[in-house]
Tab-separated table of N, CA and C in Angstrom:
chain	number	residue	atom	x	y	z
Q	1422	UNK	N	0.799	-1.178	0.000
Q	1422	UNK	CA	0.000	0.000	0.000
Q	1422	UNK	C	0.853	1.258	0.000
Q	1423	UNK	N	1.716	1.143	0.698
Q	1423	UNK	CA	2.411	2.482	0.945
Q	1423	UNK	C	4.156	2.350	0.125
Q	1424	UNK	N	3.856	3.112	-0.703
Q	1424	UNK	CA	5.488	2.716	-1.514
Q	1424	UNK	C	6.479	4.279	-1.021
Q	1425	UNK	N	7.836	3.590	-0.887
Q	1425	UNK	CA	8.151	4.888	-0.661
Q	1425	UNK	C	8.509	5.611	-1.668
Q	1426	UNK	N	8.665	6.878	-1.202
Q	1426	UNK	CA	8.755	8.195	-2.237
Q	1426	UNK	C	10.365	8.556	-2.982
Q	1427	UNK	N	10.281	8.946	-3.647
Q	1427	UNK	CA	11.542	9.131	-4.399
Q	1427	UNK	C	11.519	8.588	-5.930
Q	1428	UNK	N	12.692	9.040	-6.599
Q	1428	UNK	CA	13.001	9.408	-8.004
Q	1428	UNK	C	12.063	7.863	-8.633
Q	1429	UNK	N	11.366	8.254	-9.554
Q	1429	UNK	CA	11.241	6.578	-10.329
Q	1429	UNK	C	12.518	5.592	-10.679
Q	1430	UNK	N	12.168	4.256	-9.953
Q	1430	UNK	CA	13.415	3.598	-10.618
Q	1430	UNK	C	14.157	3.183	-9.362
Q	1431	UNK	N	13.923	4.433	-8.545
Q	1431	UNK	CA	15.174	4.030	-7.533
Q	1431	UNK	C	14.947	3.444	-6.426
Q	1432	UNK	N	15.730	2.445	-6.121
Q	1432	UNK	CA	15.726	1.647	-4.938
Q	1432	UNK	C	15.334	2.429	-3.462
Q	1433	UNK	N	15.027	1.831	-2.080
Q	1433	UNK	CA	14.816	2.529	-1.424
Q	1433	UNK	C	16.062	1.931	-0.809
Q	1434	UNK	N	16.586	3.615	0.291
Q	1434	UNK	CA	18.189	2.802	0.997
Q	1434	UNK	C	17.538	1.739	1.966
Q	1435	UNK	N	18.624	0.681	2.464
Q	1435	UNK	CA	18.618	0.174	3.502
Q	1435	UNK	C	19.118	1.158	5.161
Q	1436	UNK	N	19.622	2.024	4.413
Q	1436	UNK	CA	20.039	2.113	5.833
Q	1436	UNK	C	19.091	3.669	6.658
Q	1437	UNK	N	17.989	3.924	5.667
Q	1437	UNK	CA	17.228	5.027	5.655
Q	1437	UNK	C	16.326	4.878	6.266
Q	1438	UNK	N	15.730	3.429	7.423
Q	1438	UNK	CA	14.817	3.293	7.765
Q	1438	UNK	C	13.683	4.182	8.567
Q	1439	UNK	N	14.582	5.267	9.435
Q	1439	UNK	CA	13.664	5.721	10.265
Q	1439	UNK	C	13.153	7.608	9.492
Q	1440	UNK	N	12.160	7.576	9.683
Q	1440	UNK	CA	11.251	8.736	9.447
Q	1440	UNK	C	11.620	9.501	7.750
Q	1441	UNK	N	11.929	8.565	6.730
Q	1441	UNK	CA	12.603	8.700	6.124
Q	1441	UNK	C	11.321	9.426	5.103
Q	1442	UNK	N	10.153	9.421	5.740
Q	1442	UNK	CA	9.025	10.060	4.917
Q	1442	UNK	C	9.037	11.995	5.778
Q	1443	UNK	N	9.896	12.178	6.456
Q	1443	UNK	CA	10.106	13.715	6.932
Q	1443	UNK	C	10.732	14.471	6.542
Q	1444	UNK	N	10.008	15.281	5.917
Q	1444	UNK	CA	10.437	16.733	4.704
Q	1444	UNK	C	11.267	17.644	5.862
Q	1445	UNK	N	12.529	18.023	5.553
Q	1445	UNK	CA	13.160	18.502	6.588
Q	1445	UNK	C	13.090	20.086	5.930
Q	1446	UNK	N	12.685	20.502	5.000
Q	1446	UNK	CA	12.490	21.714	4.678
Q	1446	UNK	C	10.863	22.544	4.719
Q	1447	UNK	N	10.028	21.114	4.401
Q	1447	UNK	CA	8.837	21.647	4.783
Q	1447	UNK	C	8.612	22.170	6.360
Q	1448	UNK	N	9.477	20.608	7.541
Q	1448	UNK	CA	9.240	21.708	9.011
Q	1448	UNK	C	9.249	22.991	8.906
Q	1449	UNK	N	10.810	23.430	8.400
Q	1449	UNK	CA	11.567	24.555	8.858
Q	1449	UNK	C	10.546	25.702	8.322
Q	1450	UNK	N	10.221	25.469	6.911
Q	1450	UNK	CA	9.398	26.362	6.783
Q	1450	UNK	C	8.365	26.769	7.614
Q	1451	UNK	N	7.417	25.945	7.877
Q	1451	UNK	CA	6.479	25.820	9.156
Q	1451	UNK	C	7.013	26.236	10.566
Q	1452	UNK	N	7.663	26.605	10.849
Q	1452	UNK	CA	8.245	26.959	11.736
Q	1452	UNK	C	8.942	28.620	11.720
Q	1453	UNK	N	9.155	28.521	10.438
Q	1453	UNK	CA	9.305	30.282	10.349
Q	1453	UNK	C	8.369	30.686	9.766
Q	1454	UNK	N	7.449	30.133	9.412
Q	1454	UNK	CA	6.120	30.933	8.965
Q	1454	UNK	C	5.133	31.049	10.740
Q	1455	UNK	N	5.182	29.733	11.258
Q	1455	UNK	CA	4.720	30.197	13.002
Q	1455	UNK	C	5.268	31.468	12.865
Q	1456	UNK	N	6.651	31.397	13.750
Q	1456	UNK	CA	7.634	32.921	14.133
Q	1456	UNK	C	6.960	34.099	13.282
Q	1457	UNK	N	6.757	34.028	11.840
Q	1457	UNK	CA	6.475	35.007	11.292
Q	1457	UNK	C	4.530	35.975	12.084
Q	1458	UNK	N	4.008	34.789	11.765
Q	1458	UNK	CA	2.845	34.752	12.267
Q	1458	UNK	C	2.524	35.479	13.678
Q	1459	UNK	N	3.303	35.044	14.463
Q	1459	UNK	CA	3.327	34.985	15.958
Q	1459	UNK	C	3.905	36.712	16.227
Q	1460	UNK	N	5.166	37.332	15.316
Q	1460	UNK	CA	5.572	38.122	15.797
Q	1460	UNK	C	4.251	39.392	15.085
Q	1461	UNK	N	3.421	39.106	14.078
Q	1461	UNK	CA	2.179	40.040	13.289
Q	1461	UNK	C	1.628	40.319	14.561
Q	1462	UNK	N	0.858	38.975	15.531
Q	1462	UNK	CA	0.269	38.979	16.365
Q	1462	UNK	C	0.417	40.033	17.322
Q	1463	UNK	N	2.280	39.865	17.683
Q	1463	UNK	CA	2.164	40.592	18.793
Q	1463	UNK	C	2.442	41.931	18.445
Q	1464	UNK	N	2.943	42.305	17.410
Q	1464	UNK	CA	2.534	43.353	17.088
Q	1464	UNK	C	1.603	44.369	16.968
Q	1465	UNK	N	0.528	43.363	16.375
Q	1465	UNK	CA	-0.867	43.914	16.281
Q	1465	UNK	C	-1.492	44.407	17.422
Q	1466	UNK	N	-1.287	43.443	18.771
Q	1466	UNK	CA	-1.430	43.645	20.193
Q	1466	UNK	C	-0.920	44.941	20.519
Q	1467	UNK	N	0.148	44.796	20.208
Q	1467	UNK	CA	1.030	46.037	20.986
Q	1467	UNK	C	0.185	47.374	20.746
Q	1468	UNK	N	0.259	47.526	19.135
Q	1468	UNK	CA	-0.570	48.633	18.452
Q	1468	UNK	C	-2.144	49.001	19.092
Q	1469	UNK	N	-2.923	47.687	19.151
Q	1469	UNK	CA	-4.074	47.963	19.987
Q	1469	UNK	C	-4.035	48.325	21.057
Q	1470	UNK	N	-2.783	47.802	22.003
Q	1470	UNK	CA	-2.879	48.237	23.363
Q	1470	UNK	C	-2.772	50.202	24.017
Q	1471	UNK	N	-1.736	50.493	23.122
Q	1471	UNK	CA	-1.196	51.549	23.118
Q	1471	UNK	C	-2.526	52.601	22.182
Q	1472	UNK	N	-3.290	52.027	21.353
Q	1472	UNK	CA	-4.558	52.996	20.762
Q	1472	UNK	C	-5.556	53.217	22.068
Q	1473	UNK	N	-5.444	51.868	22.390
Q	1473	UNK	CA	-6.557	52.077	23.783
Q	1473	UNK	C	-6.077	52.603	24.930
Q	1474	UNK	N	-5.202	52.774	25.509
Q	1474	UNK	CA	-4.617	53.145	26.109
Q	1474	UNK	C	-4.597	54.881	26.384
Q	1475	UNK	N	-4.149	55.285	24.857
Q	1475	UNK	CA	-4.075	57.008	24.619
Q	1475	UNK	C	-5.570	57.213	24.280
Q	1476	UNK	N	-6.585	56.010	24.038
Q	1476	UNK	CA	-8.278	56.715	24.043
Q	1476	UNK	C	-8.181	56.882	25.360
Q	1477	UNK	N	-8.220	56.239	26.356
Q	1477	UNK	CA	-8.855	55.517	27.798
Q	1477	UNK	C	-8.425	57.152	28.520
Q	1478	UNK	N	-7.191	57.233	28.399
Q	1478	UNK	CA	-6.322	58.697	28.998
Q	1478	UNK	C	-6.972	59.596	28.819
Q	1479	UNK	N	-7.396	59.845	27.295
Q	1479	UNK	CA	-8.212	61.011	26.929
Q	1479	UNK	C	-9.355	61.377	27.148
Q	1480	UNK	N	-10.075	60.413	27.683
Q	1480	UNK	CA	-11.160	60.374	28.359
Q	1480	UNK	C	-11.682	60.566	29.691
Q	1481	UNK	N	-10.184	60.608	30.103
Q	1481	UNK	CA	-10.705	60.642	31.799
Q	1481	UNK	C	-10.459	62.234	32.510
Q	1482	UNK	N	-11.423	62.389	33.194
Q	1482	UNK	CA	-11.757	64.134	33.784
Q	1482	UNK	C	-10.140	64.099	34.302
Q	1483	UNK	N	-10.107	65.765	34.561
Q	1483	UNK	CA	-9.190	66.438	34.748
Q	1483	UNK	C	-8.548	66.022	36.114
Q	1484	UNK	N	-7.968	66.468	36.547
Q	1484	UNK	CA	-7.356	65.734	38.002
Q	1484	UNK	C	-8.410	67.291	38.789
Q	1485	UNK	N	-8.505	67.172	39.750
Q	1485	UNK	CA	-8.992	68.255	40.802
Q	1485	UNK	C	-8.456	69.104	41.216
Q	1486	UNK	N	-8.067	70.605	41.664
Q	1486	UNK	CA	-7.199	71.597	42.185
Q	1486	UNK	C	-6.986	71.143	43.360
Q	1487	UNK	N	-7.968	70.577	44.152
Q	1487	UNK	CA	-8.066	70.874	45.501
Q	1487	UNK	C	-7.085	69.576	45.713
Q	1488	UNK	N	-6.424	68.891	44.909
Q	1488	UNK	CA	-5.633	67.628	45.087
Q	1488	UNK	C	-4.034	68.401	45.458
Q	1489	UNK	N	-4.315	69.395	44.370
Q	1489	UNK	CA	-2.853	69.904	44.185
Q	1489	UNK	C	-2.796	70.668	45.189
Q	1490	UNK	N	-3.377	71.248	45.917
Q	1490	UNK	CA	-3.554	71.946	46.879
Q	1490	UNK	C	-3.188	71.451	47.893
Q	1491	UNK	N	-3.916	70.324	48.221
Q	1491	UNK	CA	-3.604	69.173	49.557
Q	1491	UNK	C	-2.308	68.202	49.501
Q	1492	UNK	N	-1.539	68.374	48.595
Q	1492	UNK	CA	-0.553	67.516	47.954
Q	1492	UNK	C	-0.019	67.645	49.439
Q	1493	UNK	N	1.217	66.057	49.539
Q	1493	UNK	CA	2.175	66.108	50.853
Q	1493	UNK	C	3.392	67.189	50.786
Q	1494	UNK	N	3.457	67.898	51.989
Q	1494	UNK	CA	4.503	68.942	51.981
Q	1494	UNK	C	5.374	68.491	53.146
Q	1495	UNK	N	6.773	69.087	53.047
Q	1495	UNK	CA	7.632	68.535	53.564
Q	1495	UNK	C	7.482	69.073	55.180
Q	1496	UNK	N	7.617	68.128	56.247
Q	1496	UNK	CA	7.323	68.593	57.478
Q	1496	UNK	C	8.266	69.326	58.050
Q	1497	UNK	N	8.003	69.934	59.209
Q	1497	UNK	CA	8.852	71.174	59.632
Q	1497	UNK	C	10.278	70.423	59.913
Q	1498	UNK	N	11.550	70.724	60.245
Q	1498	UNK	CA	12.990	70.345	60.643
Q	1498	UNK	C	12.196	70.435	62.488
Q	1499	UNK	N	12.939	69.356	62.719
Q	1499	UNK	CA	13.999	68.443	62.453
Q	1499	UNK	C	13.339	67.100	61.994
Q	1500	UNK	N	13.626	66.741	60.810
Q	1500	UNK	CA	13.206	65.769	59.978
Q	1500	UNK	C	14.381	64.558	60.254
Q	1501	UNK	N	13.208	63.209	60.459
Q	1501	UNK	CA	13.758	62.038	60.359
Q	1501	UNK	C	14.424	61.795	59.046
Q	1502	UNK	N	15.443	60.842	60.017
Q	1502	UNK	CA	16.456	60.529	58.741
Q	1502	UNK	C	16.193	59.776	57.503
Q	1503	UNK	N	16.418	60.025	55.978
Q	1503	UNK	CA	15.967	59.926	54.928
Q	1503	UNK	C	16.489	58.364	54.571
Q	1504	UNK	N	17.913	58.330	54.593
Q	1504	UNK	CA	18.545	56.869	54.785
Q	1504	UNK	C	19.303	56.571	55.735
Q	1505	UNK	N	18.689	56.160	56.960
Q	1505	UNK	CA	19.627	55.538	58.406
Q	1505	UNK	C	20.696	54.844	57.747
Q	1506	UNK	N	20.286	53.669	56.948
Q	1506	UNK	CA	21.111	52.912	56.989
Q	1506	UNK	C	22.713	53.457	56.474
Q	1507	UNK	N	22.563	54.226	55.095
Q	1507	UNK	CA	23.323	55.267	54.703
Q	1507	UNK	C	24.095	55.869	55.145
Q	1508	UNK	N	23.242	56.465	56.720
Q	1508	UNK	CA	23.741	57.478	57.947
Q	1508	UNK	C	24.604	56.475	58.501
Q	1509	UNK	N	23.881	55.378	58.912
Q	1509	UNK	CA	24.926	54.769	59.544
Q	1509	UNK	C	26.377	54.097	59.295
Q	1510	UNK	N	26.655	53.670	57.730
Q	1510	UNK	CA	27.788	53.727	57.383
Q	1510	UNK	C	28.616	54.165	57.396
Q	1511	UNK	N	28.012	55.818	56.866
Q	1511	UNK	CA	28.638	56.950	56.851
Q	1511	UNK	C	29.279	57.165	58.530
Q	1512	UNK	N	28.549	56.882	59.431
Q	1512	UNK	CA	29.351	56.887	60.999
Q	1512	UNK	C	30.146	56.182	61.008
Q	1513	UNK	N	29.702	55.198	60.880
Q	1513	UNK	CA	31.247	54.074	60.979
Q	1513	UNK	C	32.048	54.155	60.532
Q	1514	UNK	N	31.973	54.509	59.098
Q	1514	UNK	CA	33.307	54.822	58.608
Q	1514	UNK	C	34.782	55.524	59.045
Q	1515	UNK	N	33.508	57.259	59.555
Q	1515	UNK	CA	34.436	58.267	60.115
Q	1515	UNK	C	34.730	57.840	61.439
Q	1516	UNK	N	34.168	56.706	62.426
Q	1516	UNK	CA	34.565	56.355	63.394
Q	1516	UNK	C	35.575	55.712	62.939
Q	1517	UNK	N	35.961	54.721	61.878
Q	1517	UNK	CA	37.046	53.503	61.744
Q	1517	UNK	C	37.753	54.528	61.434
Q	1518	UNK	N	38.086	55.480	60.980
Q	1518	UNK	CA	38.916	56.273	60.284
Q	1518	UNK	C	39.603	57.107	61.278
Q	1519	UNK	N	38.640	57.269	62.146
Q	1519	UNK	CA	39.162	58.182	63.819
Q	1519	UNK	C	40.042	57.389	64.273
Q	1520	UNK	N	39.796	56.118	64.715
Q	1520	UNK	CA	40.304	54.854	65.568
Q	1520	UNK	C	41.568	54.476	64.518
Q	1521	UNK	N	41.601	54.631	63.656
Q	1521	UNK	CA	42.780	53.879	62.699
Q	1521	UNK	C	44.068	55.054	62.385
Q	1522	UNK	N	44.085	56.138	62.878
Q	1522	UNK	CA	44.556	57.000	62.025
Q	1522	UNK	C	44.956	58.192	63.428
Q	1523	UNK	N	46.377	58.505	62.695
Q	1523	UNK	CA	47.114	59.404	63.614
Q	1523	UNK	C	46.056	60.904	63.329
Q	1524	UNK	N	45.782	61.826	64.493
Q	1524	UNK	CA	45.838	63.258	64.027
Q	1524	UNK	C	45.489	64.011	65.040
Q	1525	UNK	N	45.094	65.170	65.159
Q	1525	UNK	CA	45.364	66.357	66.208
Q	1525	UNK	C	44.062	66.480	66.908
Q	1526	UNK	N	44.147	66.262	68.146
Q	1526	UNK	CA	42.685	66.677	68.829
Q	1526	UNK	C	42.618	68.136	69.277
Q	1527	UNK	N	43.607	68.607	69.607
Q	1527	UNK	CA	43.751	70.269	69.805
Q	1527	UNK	C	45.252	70.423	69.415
Q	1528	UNK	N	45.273	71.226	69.141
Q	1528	UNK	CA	46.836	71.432	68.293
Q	1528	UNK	C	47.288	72.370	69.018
Q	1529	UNK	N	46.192	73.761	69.838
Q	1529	UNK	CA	47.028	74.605	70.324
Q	1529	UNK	C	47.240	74.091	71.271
Q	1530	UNK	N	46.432	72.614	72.288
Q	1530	UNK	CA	47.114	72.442	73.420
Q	1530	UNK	C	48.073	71.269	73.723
Q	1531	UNK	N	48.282	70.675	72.543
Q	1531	UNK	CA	49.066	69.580	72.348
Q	1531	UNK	C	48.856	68.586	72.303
Q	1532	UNK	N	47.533	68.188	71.980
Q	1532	UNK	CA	46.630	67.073	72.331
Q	1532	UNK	C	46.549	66.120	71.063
Q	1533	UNK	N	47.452	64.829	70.738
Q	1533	UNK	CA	47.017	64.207	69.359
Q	1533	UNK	C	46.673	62.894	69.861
Q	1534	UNK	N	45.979	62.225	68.555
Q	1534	UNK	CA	45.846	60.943	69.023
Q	1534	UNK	C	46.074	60.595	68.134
Q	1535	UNK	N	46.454	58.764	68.536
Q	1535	UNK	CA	47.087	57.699	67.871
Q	1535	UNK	C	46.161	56.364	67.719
Q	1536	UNK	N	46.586	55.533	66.820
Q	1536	UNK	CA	45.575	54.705	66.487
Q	1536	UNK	C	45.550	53.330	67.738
Q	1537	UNK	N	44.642	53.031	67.649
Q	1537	UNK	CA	43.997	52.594	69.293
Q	1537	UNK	C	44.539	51.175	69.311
Q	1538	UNK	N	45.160	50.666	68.328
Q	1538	UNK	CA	45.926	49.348	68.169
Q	1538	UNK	C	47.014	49.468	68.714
Q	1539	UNK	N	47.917	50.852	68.381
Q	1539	UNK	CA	49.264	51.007	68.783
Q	1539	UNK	C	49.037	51.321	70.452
Q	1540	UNK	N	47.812	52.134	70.800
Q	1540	UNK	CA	47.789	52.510	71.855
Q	1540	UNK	C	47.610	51.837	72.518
Q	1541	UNK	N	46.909	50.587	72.739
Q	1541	UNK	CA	47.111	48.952	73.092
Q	1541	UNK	C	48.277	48.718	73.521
Q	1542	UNK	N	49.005	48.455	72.358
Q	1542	UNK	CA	50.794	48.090	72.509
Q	1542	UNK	C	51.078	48.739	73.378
Q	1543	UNK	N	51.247	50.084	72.994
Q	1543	UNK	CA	52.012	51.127	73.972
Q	1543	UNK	C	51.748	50.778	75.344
Q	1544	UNK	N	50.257	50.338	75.709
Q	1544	UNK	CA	49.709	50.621	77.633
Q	1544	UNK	C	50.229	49.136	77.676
Q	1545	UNK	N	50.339	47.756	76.757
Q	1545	UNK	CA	50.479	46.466	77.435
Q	1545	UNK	C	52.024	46.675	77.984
Q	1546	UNK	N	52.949	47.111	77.158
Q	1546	UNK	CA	54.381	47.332	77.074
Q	1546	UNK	C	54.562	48.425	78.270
Q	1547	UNK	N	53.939	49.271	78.951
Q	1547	UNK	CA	54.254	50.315	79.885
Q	1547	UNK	C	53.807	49.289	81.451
Q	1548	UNK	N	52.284	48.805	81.449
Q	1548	UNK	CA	51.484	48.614	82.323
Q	1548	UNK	C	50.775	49.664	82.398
Q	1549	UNK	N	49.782	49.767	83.542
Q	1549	UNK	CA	48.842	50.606	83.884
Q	1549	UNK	C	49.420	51.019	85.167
Q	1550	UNK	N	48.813	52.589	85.471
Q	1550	UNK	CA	49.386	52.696	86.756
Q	1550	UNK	C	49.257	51.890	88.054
Q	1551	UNK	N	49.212	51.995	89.135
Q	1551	UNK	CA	48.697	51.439	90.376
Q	1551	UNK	C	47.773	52.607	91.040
Q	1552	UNK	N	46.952	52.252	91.463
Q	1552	UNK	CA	45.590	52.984	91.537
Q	1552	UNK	C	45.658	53.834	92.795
Q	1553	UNK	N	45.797	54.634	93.183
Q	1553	UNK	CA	45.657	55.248	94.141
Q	1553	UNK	C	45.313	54.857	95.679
Q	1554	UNK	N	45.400	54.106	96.668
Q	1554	UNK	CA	44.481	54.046	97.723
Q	1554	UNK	C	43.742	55.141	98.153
Q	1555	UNK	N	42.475	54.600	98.516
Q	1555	UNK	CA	41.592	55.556	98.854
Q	1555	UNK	C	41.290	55.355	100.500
Q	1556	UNK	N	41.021	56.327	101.062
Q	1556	UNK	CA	41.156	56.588	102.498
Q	1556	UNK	C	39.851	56.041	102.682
Q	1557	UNK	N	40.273	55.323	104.267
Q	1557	UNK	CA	39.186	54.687	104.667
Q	1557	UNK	C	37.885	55.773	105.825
Q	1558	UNK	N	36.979	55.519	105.027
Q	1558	UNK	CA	35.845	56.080	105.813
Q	1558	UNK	C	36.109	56.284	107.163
Q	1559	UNK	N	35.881	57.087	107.962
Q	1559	UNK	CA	35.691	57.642	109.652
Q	1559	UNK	C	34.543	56.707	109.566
Q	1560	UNK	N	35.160	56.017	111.411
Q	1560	UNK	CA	33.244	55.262	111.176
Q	1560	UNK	C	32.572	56.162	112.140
Q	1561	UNK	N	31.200	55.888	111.395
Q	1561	UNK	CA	30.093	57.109	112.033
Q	1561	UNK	C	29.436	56.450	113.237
Q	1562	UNK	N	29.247	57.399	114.253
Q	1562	UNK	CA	28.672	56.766	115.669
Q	1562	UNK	C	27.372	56.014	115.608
Q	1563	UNK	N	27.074	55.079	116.079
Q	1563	UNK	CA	25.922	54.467	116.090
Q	1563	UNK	C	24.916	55.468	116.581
Q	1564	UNK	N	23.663	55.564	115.725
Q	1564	UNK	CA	22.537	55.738	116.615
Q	1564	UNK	C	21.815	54.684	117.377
Q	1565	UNK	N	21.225	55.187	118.322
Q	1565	UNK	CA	20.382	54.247	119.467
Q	1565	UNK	C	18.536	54.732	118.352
Q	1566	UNK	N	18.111	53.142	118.579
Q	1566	UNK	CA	16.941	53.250	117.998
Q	1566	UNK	C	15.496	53.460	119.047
Q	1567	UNK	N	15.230	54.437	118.978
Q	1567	UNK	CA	13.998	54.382	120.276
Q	1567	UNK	C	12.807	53.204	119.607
Q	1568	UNK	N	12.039	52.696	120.267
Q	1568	UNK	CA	10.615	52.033	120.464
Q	1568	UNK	C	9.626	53.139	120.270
Q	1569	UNK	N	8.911	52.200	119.067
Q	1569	UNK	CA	7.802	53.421	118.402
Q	1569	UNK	C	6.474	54.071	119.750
Q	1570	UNK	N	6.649	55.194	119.807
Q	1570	UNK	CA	5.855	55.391	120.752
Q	1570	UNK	C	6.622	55.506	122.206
Q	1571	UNK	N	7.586	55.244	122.240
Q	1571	UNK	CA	8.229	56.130	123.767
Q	1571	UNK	C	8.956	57.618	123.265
Q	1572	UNK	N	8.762	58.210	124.313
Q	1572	UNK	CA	9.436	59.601	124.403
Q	1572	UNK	C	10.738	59.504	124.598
């Protein structure tokens, strides 16, 4: 019933067995005629969306004065912070930068500081002073407790 296709005359291969009835140019075509198809579509979409779109706009009432009027205005100072988190980098930074780094705390009175690693070193390598004793309290005279209700 089913003979295969090809030139008159000619043998069919042996070694051609599988799908050997599949037009490999007819797919492809079919397949860029889809794509072709598919991209009209969305085109066409697009175009409708954007017609309806600039009707729908044109149609709709004016916005109200009394909107623009009431709009949000910026509240009085001292205003919460816009980006903490921001803020807070920004601290740390100039703190790591304080702590890491030689420079002048008063210059006219001679006052600099040094970075708090070395200053480590420096106090393990010295010690700390020895603390002062502190004088011992005067002891204070006992009071006598009267009984509630005697004179």
């Amino acid at each position: 019933m089913t003979e295969p296709r090809g030139p008159k005359g000619a043998e069919p291969r042996p070694d051609g067995g599988f799908d050997r009835e599949l037009d490999v140019r007819s797919v492809g075509l079919f397949g860029l005629g889809l794509a072709l198809v598919m991209i009209v579509v969305l085109a066409a979409l697009w175009i409708l969306l954007v017609h309806w779109k600039a009707r729908q706009t044109a149609g709709d009432p004016r916005p109200s004065p009394l909107a623009e009027a009431n709009a949000p205005r910026l509240p009085p100072e001292p205003r919460l912070q816009a980006a903490p988190v921001k803020d807070m980098d920004e601290l740390r930074a100039r703190e790591t930068s304080t702590l890491t780094s030689y420079g002048w705390v008063d210059r006219q009175a001679g006052v600099a500081r040094i970075p708090i690693d070395r200053a480590i070193a420096l106090l393990l390598a010295s010690g700390l002073p020895a603390p002062r004793p502190e004088p011992t309290p005067a002891p204070q005279p006992e009071r006598t407790r009267r009984a509630p209700g005697a004179s």
